[in-house]
Short mmCIF file of C-alpha atoms in Angstrom, two decimals:
data_model
loop_
_atom_site.label_atom_id
_atom_site.label_comp_id
_atom_site.label_asym_id
_atom_site.label_seq_id
_atom_site.Cartn_x
_atom_site.Cartn_y
_atom_site.Cartn_z
CA MET D 1 -25.46 -5.88 93.92
CA THR D 2 -25.79 -8.05 97.00
CA ALA D 3 -24.71 -11.63 96.48
CA THR D 4 -27.50 -14.19 96.46
CA PRO D 5 -27.22 -17.20 98.78
CA ASP D 6 -26.66 -19.49 95.79
CA ALA D 7 -23.92 -17.40 94.20
CA ARG D 8 -20.66 -19.26 93.45
CA PRO D 9 -17.39 -17.88 94.82
CA ARG D 10 -15.37 -15.88 92.30
CA GLY D 11 -11.75 -16.20 91.34
CA THR D 12 -11.50 -19.69 89.85
CA ARG D 13 -10.15 -19.70 86.30
CA LEU D 14 -11.79 -22.34 84.11
CA PRO D 15 -11.22 -23.59 80.55
CA ARG D 16 -13.59 -21.96 78.07
CA LEU D 17 -15.95 -24.93 77.67
CA ALA D 18 -16.12 -25.49 81.42
CA ARG D 19 -16.85 -21.80 81.97
CA ARG D 20 -19.57 -21.87 79.32
CA LYS D 21 -21.19 -24.86 81.02
CA GLN D 22 -21.04 -23.05 84.36
CA LEU D 23 -22.64 -19.93 82.90
CA LEU D 24 -25.41 -21.92 81.24
CA GLY D 25 -26.13 -23.69 84.53
CA ALA D 26 -26.41 -20.40 86.39
CA ALA D 27 -28.57 -18.92 83.62
CA GLN D 28 -30.91 -21.90 83.73
CA GLU D 29 -31.47 -21.43 87.45
CA VAL D 30 -32.32 -17.76 87.00
CA PHE D 31 -34.45 -18.14 83.86
CA VAL D 32 -36.47 -21.00 85.33
CA ALA D 33 -37.04 -19.18 88.60
CA GLN D 34 -37.88 -15.76 87.16
CA GLY D 35 -38.66 -16.14 83.47
CA TYR D 36 -36.76 -14.42 80.70
CA HIS D 37 -38.08 -10.89 81.16
CA ALA D 38 -37.41 -10.65 84.89
CA ALA D 39 -33.99 -12.28 84.70
CA ALA D 40 -30.98 -9.94 84.80
CA MET D 41 -27.49 -10.54 83.44
CA ASP D 42 -26.10 -9.08 86.68
CA GLU D 43 -27.84 -11.80 88.66
CA ILE D 44 -26.74 -14.56 86.28
CA ALA D 45 -23.12 -13.41 86.55
CA GLU D 46 -23.40 -13.25 90.33
CA ARG D 47 -24.99 -16.70 90.46
CA ALA D 48 -22.13 -18.08 88.37
CA GLY D 49 -19.53 -16.33 90.48
CA VAL D 50 -18.06 -14.30 87.62
CA SER D 51 -17.90 -10.66 86.67
CA LYS D 52 -20.37 -9.30 84.15
CA PRO D 53 -17.62 -8.72 81.53
CA VAL D 54 -16.72 -12.43 81.75
CA LEU D 55 -20.35 -13.33 81.08
CA TYR D 56 -20.42 -11.03 78.05
CA GLN D 57 -17.21 -12.58 76.71
CA HIS D 58 -19.16 -15.80 76.23
CA PHE D 59 -22.63 -14.43 75.41
CA PRO D 60 -23.10 -10.98 73.86
CA GLY D 61 -26.57 -10.53 75.33
CA LYS D 62 -29.37 -12.07 77.36
CA LEU D 63 -31.21 -13.38 74.30
CA GLU D 64 -28.10 -15.16 72.98
CA LEU D 65 -27.61 -16.75 76.39
CA TYR D 66 -31.24 -17.87 76.47
CA LEU D 67 -31.07 -19.28 72.94
CA ALA D 68 -27.91 -21.25 73.73
CA LEU D 69 -29.66 -22.78 76.72
CA LEU D 70 -32.80 -23.48 74.71
CA ASP D 71 -30.75 -25.14 71.95
CA GLU D 72 -29.05 -27.40 74.47
CA HIS D 73 -32.28 -28.69 76.00
CA ALA D 74 -34.29 -28.89 72.79
CA GLU D 75 -31.52 -31.01 71.28
CA ALA D 76 -31.50 -33.20 74.39
CA LEU D 77 -35.23 -33.86 73.99
CA VAL D 78 -34.88 -34.72 70.30
CA LYS D 79 -31.99 -37.06 71.07
CA ALA D 80 -33.99 -38.77 73.82
CA VAL D 81 -36.89 -39.43 71.45
CA ARG D 82 -34.51 -40.65 68.72
CA ASP D 83 -32.83 -43.03 71.18
CA ALA D 84 -36.25 -44.29 72.30
CA LEU D 85 -37.34 -45.06 68.75
CA GLU D 86 -34.04 -46.78 67.96
CA SER D 87 -34.02 -48.81 71.16
CA THR D 88 -36.29 -51.55 69.76
CA THR D 89 -38.12 -52.69 66.63
CA ASP D 90 -41.22 -53.59 68.65
CA ASN D 91 -43.62 -50.72 68.04
CA LYS D 92 -45.51 -51.17 71.30
CA LEU D 93 -42.24 -50.84 73.16
CA ARG D 94 -41.31 -47.87 70.96
CA VAL D 95 -44.46 -46.08 72.10
CA GLN D 96 -43.63 -46.81 75.74
CA ALA D 97 -40.02 -45.66 75.31
CA SER D 98 -41.08 -42.46 73.55
CA MET D 99 -43.54 -41.58 76.31
CA GLN D 100 -40.83 -42.27 78.87
CA ALA D 101 -38.48 -39.91 77.01
CA PHE D 102 -40.94 -37.04 77.42
CA TYR D 103 -41.67 -37.83 81.05
CA ASP D 104 -37.95 -38.09 81.80
CA PHE D 105 -37.41 -34.72 80.15
CA VAL D 106 -40.19 -33.01 82.10
CA ALA D 107 -39.12 -34.62 85.37
CA GLY D 108 -35.44 -33.81 84.85
CA ASP D 109 -33.31 -31.82 87.25
CA GLY D 110 -33.43 -28.06 86.97
CA GLU D 111 -36.87 -27.84 85.34
CA ALA D 112 -35.27 -27.32 81.94
CA TYR D 113 -38.53 -28.34 80.30
CA ARG D 114 -39.96 -24.93 81.24
CA LEU D 115 -37.55 -23.26 78.82
CA VAL D 116 -38.83 -25.44 75.97
CA PHE D 117 -42.53 -25.82 76.77
CA GLU D 118 -43.41 -22.86 79.01
CA SER D 119 -41.15 -20.02 77.90
CA ASP D 120 -42.42 -16.47 78.38
CA LEU D 121 -40.54 -15.69 75.16
CA ARG D 122 -42.49 -17.92 72.76
CA ASN D 123 -43.66 -14.87 70.77
CA VAL D 124 -40.04 -14.04 69.83
CA ALA D 125 -39.25 -15.55 66.43
CA PRO D 126 -35.91 -17.28 67.22
CA VAL D 127 -37.38 -18.89 70.34
CA ARG D 128 -40.60 -19.96 68.61
CA ALA D 129 -38.60 -21.39 65.69
CA ARG D 130 -36.44 -23.52 67.98
CA VAL D 131 -39.38 -24.89 69.95
CA GLU D 132 -41.33 -25.65 66.78
CA ARG D 133 -38.27 -27.29 65.23
CA ALA D 134 -37.83 -29.59 68.22
CA ASN D 135 -41.50 -30.60 68.11
CA GLN D 136 -41.33 -31.11 64.35
CA GLN D 137 -38.20 -33.24 64.59
CA CYS D 138 -39.78 -35.48 67.23
CA ALA D 139 -42.99 -35.76 65.19
CA GLU D 140 -41.09 -36.50 61.97
CA MET D 141 -39.13 -39.33 63.56
CA ILE D 142 -42.34 -40.91 64.83
CA ALA D 143 -44.08 -40.26 61.51
CA GLN D 144 -41.30 -42.06 59.63
CA VAL D 145 -41.88 -45.21 61.67
CA ILE D 146 -45.64 -44.98 61.13
CA ALA D 147 -45.27 -44.42 57.39
CA GLU D 148 -42.84 -47.31 57.00
CA ASP D 149 -45.04 -49.74 58.91
CA THR D 150 -48.49 -48.76 57.64
CA ASN D 151 -47.88 -47.16 54.25
CA ALA D 152 -49.89 -44.20 55.50
CA PRO D 153 -49.47 -41.08 53.34
CA ASN D 154 -46.79 -38.75 54.66
CA ASP D 155 -49.24 -36.02 55.65
CA GLU D 156 -51.34 -38.47 57.66
CA ALA D 157 -48.29 -40.04 59.28
CA HIS D 158 -46.97 -36.62 60.26
CA LEU D 159 -50.33 -35.65 61.77
CA LEU D 160 -50.29 -38.83 63.82
CA GLY D 161 -46.70 -38.15 64.89
CA MET D 162 -47.56 -34.64 66.00
CA GLY D 163 -50.60 -35.97 67.87
CA LEU D 164 -48.44 -38.42 69.80
CA VAL D 165 -45.90 -35.71 70.61
CA GLY D 166 -48.68 -33.45 71.87
CA MET D 167 -50.13 -36.26 73.99
CA ALA D 168 -46.76 -36.98 75.53
CA GLU D 169 -45.88 -33.34 76.24
CA VAL D 170 -49.23 -32.20 77.63
CA SER D 171 -49.80 -35.28 79.77
CA ALA D 172 -46.26 -35.14 81.19
CA ARG D 173 -46.60 -31.48 82.12
CA TYR D 174 -50.00 -32.13 83.68
CA TRP D 175 -48.61 -35.07 85.65
CA LEU D 176 -45.84 -32.87 87.04
CA SER D 177 -48.29 -30.05 87.87
CA GLN D 178 -50.20 -32.52 90.04
CA HIS D 179 -47.09 -32.98 92.19
CA ARG D 180 -46.44 -36.48 90.88
CA ALA D 181 -49.59 -37.83 92.52
CA ILE D 182 -49.26 -40.87 90.27
CA PRO D 183 -45.88 -42.64 90.20
CA LYS D 184 -43.95 -41.67 87.08
CA ASP D 185 -43.69 -45.16 85.63
CA THR D 186 -47.43 -45.68 86.15
CA ALA D 187 -48.26 -42.39 84.41
CA GLU D 188 -46.00 -43.31 81.48
CA LYS D 189 -47.65 -46.70 81.10
CA ILE D 190 -51.17 -45.23 81.22
CA ILE D 191 -50.46 -42.74 78.44
CA ALA D 192 -48.47 -45.29 76.43
CA ARG D 193 -51.42 -47.68 76.66
CA LEU D 194 -53.78 -44.98 75.43
CA ALA D 195 -51.45 -44.11 72.55
CA TRP D 196 -50.89 -47.74 71.60
CA ARG D 197 -54.61 -48.54 71.62
CA GLY D 198 -55.00 -45.80 69.01
CA ILE D 199 -51.94 -46.23 66.83
CA SER D 200 -52.14 -50.04 66.73
CA GLY D 201 -55.52 -49.71 65.02
CA PHE D 202 -53.71 -48.74 61.82
CA PRO D 203 -52.96 -51.98 59.95
CA ARG D 204 -49.30 -52.89 59.63
CA THR D 205 -48.23 -53.62 56.07
CA GLY D 206 -44.59 -54.49 56.64
#
């Protein structure tokens, strides 16, 4: 196979964790550019600058490699939302911080958000389960704050949490698809204002 212009030179021996990180980075580039189905393990190995057997030492197949990458970025999104919610006790600022977490994720280097939100493998059970789990975890964290502050029933609080997650995800992806025509911080503030105007209408009991 002819080396691609972005292929790394071979021959460097790395510790296992460093090699895994390198392989995941190369896989992300290929999966984002081509989608799961068109991506080939040969190309991922070449991009990483390793032999195919080395790639298979770390990941037994393409799906396992994809799932490892998906886990990494889904967990990063959940952590970002958790950090946003824990960054303040002011709920208006929590809404702003949560929206920023989603916009930061979508605008991040390497277009990792495509693996989570735009995967061509969403119909495969392990992929769908991971994406749904990430969305659920984000919604549940937001729902917990809503329930604690408003005494809303859990089902209602969770619905509101999922609505806010959907608003953040869809608006952030749309913003990016429009080639960042609106500055990122302005877009975040617009959507946060919309969300806050809605969620602040629920009376606070605490």
